[in-house]
Coordinates of C-alpha atoms in Angstrom, one line a residue:
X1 CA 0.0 0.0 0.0
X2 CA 1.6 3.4 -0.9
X3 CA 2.0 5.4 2.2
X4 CA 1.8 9.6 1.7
X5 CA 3.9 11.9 3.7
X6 CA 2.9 15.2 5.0
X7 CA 3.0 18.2 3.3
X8 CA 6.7 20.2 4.2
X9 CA 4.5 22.4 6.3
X10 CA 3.3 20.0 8.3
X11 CA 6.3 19.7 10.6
X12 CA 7.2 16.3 12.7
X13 CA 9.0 14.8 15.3
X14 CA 11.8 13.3 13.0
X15 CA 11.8 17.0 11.0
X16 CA 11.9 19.7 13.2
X17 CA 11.1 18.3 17.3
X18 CA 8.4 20.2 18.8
X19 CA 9.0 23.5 16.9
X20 CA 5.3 23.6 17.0
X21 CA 4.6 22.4 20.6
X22 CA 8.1 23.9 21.9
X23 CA 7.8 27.3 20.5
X24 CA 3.7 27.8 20.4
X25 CA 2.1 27.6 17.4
X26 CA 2.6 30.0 14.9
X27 CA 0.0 31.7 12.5
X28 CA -2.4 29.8 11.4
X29 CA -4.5 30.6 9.2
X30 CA -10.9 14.2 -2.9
X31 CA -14.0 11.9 -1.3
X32 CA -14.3 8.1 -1.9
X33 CA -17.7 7.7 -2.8
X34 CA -19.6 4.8 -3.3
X35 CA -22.8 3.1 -5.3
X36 CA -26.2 3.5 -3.3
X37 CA -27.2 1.1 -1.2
X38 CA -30.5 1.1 -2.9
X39 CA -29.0 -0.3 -6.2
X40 CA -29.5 -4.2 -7.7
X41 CA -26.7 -5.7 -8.7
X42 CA -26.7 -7.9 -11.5
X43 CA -25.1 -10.9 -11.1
X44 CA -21.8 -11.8 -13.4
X45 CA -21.5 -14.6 -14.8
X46 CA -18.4 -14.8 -17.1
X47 CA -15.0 -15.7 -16.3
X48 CA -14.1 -11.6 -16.9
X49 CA -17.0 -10.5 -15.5
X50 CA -16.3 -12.6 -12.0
X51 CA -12.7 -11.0 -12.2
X52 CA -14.0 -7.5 -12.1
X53 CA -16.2 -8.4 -9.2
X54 CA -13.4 -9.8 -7.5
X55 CA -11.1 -7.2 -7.8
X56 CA -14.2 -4.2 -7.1
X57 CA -14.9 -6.2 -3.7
X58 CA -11.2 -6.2 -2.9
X59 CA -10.8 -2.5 -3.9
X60 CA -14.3 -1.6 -1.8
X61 CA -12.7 -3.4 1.1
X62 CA -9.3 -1.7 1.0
X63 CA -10.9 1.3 1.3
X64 CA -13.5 0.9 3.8
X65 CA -9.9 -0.8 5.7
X66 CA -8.1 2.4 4.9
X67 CA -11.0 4.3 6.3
X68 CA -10.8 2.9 9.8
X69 CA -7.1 3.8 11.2
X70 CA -6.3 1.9 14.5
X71 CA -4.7 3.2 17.6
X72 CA -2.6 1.7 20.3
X73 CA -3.5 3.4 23.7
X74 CA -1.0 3.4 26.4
X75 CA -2.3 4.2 30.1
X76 CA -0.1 5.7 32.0
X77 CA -2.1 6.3 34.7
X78 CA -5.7 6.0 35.9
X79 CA -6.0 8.2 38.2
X80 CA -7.2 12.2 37.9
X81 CA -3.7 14.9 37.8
X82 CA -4.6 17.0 35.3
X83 CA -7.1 17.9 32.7
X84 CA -4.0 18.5 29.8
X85 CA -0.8 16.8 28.7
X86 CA 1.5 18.0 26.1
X87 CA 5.3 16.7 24.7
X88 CA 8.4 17.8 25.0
X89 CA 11.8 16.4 24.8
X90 CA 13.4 16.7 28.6
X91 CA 16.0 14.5 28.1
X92 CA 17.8 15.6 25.0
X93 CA 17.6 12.1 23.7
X94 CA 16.1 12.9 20.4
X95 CA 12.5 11.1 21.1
X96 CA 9.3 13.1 22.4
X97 CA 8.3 12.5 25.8
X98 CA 4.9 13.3 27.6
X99 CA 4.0 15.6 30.1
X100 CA 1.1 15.7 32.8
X101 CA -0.3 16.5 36.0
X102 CA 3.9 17.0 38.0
X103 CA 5.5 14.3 35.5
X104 CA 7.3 13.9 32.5
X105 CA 7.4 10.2 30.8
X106 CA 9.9 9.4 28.7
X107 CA 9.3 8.2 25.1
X108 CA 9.2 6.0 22.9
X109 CA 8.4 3.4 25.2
X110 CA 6.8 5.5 27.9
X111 CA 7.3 3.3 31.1
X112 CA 9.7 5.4 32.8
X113 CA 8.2 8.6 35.1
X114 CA 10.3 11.3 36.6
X115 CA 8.3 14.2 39.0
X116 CA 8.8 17.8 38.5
X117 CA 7.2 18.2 41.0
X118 CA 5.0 17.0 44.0
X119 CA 2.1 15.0 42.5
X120 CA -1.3 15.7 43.3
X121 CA -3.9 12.9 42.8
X122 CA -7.5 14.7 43.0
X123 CA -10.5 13.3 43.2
X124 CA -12.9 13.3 40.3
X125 CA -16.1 14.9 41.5
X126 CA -13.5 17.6 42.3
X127 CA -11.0 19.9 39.8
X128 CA -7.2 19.8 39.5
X129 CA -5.1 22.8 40.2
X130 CA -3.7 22.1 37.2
X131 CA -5.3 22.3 33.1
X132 CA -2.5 23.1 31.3
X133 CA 0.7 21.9 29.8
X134 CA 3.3 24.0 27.0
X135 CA 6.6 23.2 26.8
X136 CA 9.6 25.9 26.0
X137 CA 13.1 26.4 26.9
X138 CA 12.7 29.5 28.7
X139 CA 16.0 30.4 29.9
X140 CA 17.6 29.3 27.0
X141 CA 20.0 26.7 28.7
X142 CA 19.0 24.2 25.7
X143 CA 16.4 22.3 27.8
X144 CA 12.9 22.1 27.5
X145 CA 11.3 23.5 30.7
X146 CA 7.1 22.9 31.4
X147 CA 5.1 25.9 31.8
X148 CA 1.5 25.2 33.7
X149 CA -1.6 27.2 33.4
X150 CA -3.3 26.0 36.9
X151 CA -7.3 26.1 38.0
X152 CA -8.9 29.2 35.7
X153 CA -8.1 32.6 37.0
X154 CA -5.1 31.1 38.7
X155 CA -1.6 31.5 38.3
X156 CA 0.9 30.3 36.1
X157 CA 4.3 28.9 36.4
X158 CA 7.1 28.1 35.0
X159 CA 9.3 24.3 35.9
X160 CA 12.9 24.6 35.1
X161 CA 14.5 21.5 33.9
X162 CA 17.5 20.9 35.8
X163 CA 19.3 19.2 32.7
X164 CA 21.9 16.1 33.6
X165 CA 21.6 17.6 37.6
X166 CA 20.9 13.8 38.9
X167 CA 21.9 12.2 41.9
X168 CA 21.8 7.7 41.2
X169 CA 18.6 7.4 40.6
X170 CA 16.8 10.4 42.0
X171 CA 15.8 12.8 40.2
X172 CA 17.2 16.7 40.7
X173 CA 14.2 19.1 41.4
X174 CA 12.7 21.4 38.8
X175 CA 12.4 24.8 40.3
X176 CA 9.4 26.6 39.7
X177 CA 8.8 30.2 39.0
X178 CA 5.7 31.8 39.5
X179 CA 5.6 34.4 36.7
X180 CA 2.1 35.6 36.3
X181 CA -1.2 35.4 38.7
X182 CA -4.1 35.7 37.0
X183 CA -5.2 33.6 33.7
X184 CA -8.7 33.5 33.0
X185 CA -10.4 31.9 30.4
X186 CA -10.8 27.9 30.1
X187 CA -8.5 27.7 26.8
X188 CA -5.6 30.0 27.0
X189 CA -3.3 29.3 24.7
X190 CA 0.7 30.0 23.8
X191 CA 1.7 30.7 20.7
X192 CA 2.8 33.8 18.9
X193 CA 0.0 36.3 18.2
X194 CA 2.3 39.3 18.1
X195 CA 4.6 38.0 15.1
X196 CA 8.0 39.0 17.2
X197 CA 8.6 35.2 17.5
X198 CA 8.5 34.2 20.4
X199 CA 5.6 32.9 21.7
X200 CA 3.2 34.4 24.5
X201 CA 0.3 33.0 27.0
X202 CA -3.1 34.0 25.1
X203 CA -6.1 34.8 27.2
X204 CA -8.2 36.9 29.4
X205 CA -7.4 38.4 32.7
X206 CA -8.2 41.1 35.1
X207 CA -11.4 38.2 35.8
X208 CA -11.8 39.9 39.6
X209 CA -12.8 43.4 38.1
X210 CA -16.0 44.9 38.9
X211 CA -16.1 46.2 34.7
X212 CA -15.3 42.4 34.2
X213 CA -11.4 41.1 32.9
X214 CA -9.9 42.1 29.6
X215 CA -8.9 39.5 26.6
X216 CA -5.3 39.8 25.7
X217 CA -1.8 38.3 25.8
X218 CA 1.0 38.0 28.6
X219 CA 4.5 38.4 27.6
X220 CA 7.5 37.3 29.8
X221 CA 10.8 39.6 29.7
X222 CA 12.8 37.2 27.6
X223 CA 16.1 39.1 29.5
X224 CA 15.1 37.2 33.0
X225 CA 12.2 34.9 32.3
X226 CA 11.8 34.5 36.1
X227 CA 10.7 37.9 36.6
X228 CA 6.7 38.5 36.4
X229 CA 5.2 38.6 33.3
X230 CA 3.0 41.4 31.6
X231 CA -0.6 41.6 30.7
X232 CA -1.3 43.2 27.5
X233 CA -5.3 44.0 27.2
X234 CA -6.6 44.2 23.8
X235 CA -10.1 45.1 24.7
X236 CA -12.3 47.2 27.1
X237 CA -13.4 45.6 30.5
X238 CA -16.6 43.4 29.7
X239 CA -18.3 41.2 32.7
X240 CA -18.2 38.3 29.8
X241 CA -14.7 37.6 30.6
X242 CA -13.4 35.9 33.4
X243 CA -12.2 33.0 34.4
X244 CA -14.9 30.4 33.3
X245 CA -15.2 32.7 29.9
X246 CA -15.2 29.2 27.2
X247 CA -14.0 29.4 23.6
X248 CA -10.5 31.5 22.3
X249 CA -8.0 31.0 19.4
X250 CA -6.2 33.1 17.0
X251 CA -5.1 33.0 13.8
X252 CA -4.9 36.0 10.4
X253 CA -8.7 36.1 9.6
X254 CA -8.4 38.7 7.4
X255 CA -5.4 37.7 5.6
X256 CA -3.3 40.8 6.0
X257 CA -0.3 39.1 8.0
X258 CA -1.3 40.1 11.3
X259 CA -3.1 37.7 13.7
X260 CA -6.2 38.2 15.2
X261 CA -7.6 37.1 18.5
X262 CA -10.9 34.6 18.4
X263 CA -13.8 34.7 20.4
X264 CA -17.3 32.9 20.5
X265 CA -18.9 36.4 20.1
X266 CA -16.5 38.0 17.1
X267 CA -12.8 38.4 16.2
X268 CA -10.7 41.3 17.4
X269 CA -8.4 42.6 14.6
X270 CA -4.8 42.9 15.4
X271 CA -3.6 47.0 14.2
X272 CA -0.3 47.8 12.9
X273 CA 0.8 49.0 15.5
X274 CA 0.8 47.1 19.6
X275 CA 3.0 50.0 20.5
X276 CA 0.9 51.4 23.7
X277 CA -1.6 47.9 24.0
X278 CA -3.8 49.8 21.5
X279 CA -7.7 48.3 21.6
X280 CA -8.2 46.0 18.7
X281 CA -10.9 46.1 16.5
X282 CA -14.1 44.1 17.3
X283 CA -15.7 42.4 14.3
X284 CA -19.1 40.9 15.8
X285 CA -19.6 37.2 14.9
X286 CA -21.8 34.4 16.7
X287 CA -19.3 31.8 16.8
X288 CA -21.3 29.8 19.2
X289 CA -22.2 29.8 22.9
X290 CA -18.5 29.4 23.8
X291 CA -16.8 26.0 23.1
X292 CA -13.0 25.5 23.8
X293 CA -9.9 26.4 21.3
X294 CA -10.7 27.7 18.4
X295 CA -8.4 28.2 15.0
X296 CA -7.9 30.0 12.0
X297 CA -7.7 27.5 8.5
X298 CA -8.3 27.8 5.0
X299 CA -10.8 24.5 5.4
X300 CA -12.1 24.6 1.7
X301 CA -9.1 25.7 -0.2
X302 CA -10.6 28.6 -1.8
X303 CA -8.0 31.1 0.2
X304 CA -9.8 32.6 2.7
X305 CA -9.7 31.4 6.0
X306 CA -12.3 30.2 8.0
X307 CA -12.9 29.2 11.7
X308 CA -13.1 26.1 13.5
X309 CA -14.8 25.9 17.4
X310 CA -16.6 23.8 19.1
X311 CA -19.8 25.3 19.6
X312 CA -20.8 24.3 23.3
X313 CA -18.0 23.1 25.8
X314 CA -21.1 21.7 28.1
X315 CA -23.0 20.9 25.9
X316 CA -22.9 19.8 21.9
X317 CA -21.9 21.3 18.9
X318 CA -18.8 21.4 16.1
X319 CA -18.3 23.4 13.2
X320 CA -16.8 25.3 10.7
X321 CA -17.9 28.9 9.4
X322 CA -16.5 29.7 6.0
X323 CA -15.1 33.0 5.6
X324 CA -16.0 34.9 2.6
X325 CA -13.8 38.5 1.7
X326 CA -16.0 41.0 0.0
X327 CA -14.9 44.0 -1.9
X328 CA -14.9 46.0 0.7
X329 CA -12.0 43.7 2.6
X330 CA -14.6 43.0 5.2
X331 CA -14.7 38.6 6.2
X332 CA -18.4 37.4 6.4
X333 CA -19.2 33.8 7.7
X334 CA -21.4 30.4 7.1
X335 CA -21.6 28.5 9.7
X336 CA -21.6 24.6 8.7
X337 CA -22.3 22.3 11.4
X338 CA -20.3 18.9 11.9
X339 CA -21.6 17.9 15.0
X340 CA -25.5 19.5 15.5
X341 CA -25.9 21.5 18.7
X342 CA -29.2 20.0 19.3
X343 CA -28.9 16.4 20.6
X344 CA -31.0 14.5 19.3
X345 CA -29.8 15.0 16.0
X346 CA -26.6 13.0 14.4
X347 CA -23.7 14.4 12.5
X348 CA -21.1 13.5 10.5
X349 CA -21.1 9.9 10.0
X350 CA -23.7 9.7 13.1
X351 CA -21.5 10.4 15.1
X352 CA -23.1 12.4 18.1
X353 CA -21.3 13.2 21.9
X354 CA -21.1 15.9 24.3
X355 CA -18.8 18.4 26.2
X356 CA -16.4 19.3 23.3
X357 CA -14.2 21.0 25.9
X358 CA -10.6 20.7 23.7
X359 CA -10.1 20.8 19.5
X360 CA -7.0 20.2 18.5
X361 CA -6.2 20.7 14.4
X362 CA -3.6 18.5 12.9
X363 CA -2.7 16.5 9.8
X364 CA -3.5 12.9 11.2
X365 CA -3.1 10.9 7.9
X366 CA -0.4 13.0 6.0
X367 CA -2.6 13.8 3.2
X368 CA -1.3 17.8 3.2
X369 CA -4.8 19.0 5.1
X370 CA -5.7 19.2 8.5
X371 CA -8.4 17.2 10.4
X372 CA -9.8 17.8 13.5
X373 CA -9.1 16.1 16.6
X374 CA -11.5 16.4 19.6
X375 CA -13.4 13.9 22.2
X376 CA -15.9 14.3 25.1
X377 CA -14.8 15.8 28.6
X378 CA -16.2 13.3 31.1
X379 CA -17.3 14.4 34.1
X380 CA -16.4 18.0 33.6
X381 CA -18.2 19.1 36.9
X382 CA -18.8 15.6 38.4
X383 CA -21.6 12.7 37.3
X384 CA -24.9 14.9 37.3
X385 CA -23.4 18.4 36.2
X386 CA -23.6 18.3 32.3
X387 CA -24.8 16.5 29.2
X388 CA -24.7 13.3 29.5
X389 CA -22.1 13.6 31.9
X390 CA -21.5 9.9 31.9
X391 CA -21.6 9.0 28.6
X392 CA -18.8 7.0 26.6
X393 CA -15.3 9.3 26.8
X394 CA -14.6 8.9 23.0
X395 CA -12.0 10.5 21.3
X396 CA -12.4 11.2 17.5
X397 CA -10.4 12.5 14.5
X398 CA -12.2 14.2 11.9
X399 CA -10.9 14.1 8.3
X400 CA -10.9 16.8 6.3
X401 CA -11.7 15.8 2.1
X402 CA -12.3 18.5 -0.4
X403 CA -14.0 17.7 -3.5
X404 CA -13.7 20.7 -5.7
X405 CA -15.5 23.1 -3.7
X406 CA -17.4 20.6 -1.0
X407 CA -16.2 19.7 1.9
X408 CA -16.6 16.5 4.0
X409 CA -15.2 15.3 7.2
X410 CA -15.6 12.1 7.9
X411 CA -15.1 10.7 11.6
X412 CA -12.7 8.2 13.1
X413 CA -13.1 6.8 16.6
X414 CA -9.7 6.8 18.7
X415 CA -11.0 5.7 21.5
X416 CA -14.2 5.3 23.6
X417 CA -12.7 5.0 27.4
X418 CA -10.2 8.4 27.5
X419 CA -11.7 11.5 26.6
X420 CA -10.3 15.0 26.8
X421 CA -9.7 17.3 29.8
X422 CA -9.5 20.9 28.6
X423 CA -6.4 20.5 26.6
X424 CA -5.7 17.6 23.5
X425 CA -2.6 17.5 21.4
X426 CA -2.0 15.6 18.2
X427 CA 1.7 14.6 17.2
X428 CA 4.0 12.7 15.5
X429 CA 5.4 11.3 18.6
X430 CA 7.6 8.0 16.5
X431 CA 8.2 9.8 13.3
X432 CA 6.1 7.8 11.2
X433 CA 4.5 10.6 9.7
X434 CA 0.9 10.0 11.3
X435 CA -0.2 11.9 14.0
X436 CA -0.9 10.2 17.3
X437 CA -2.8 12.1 20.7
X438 CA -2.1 12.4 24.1
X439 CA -4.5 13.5 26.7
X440 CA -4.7 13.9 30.7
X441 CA -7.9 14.0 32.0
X442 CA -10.3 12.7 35.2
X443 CA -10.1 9.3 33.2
X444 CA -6.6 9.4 33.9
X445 CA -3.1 10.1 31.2
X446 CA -3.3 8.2 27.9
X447 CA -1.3 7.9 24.6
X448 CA -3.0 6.7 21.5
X449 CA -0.5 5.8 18.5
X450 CA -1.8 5.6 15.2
X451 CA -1.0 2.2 13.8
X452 CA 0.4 2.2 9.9
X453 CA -2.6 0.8 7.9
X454 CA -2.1 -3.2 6.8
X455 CA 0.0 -4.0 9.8
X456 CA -0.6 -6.9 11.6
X457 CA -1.5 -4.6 14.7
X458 CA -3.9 -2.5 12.7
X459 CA -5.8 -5.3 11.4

């Protein structure tokens, strides 16, 4: 079977480690079909005619086989540390490693832990001080440090990786710094929405204010990264953000080089100029009732780009809005659902869960486009507090296929028994060109490897 790689763009493991996970993301910005069911067949009856059967069954089957990619899950724990997990490479071996909760495992074979710090097993009708994981070298020593994002409109920190500092077969402490104290929102995110390259802590803050907090952007002073970090507010004070404020991203919506912050009620343009934390431009758009992170991607291929979000984060709802560029510059949207908000309706594939409460976007089969990858949050606020709280945590990827100018996505189940917390991220975490997940959550920290299609295991 002829195996495609990823598109140069699409950056892996074996390429360029983590430069996307490492260094915060920067700006982002044909369907099989099939006879219907419906039809008679007639049958065949000649020698040539039963050849051509054979060989259409065996094609039909080789792609309903390619359809259905496998994953190996590795459980690392069962037990409730964290609701993200990310990968990093902590020990300068060359090979990704995860990260969750206070420990670091190290890959490929991820059966070997090592604490940064003191871990904290929390009980699952309850909520971890700890939801996020992003990975950078942050005093430029050449190791990967851990920066976590704790309970929303809590601090965050900084874990410095002490490098070969080992004493037998203890492990040297990671200091931490405490560099910033309030981050609201329930998706920040790290990447670099200023363009200066290097990468900054996305989200709202200021959550405690009477006039409500401020979206924005926190920058560290890349001279001593231990000192506090700055909040740079974009907007006015609104009583809309604070710390359980669902659904951000960013990404160059308008296609004029400069990226532009995401929200579920409109997009805030980025100016010219950030000299003096100038107010950005609101452009009103309903987005949704405020899902989780949301992102900036040219889905059809017509050159505009459009928006991705989950729609809900308690509730259901995933889909795309194409962006269409008038004459006048100005972006208009169509929303086009994947996942209905109303329950009782299916989606793609009828597929139908709840609690959307992390998106990830990533090329999962090395086709050159990016699918989504999302799952349900189980037990967000314990066994009676959402939908369906206790239904199945699945974990889907959704493929992107264009077709001239429709677009599908067609769903792929990962797994039904992990779900996400409020953070997923898709990898290539052995190089083989396929992305792979990994996720922390109340279900406990999991690794899912895509298996290579026609292997033994994937069968």
């Amino acid at each position: 079977m002829e195996f495609r790689v990823q598109d140069e763009d699409i950056r892996t493991f074996a390429d360029a480690p983590f430069d996307r996970l490492r260094a915060g993301r920067t700006r982002r910005g044909k369907g099989l079909t099939t006879a219907p069911r419906n039809k008679t067949i007639t049958p065949m009856t000649t020698r040539t005619h039963r050849a051509a059967l054979a060989s259409a069954l065996l094609l039909a089957s080789s792609f309903t086989f390619a359809a259905d990619p496998k994953f190996k899950k590795i459980t690392l724990s069962n037990d409730f540390f964290s609701e993200g997990a990310t990968v990093g490479d902590f020990n300068k071996d060359g090979k990704p490693d995860y990260v969750a909760g206070q420990v670091w495992v190290e890959g490929p074979d991820f059966t070997k832990k090592h604490e940064f710090a003191r871990p904290q097993k929390t009980d699952p009708h309850g909520y971890s001080k700890n939801f996020f994981a992003f990975v950078y070298d942050f005093n430029a020593d050449g190791w990967d440090d851990v920066l976590i994002v704790g309970f929303p409109g809590e601090d965050a920190s900084w874990y410095q990786n002490p490098g070969k500092q080992t004493s037998g077969d203890k492990d040297a402490p990671w200091q931490r710094h405490k560099v910033f104290d309030m981050v609201d929102d329930e998706s920040p995110q790290w990447g670099d929405i200023t363009g200066d390259g290097k990468p900054e802590i996305i989200c709202a803050s200021e959550g405690t204010n009477p006039q409500g907090g401020r979206l924005g952007y926190v920058t560290p002073d890349w001279s001593d990264t231990t000192k506090p970090w700055k909040f740079h507010p974009i907007t006015p004070h609104d009583k809309r953000y604070q710390r359980f404020t669902h659904g951000l991203g960013w990404g160059d919506v308008n296609g004029d080089g400069r990226a532009d912050l995401l929200e579920a009620s409109g997009w805030w343009e980025q100016p010219a100029s950030l000299d003096g934390d100038p107010v950005w431009k609101k452009h009103e758009q309903n987005f949704g009732g405020g899902g989780a992170q949301m992102y900036v991607y040219d889905v059809d291929g017509d050159g505009t780009n459009d928006v991705i979000t989950s729609i809900h984060a308690h509730g259901y709802g995933l889909a795309w809005f194409a962006g269409k560029k008038g004459s006048d510059g100005q972006v208009t949207f169509t929303r086009h659902d994947i996942l209905p908000e109303n329950p009782k309706q299916k989606g793609a594939g009828d597929v139908q869960f709840s609690e959307l409460h992390a998106v990830d976007l990533y090329d999962m089969n090395g086709d050159g486009l990016k699918d989504i990858v999302t799952g349900k949050r189980w037990w967000a606020h314990g066994p009676d507090g959402d939908a369906d709280a206790n239904g199945p945590a699945v974990l889907y990827w959704f493929e992107l296929k264009r077709a001239g100018n429709k677009v599908e996505w067609v769903p792929h189940q990962i797994d039904n028994d992990s779900g996400v917390g409020t953070q997923i991220v898709a990898c290539d975490l052995n190089g083989d060109k396929l992305g792979d997940v990994v996720v922390g959550n109340k279900k406990g920290q999991f690794i899912l490897i895509q298996e290579h299609r026609g292997t033994a295991d994937a069968r």
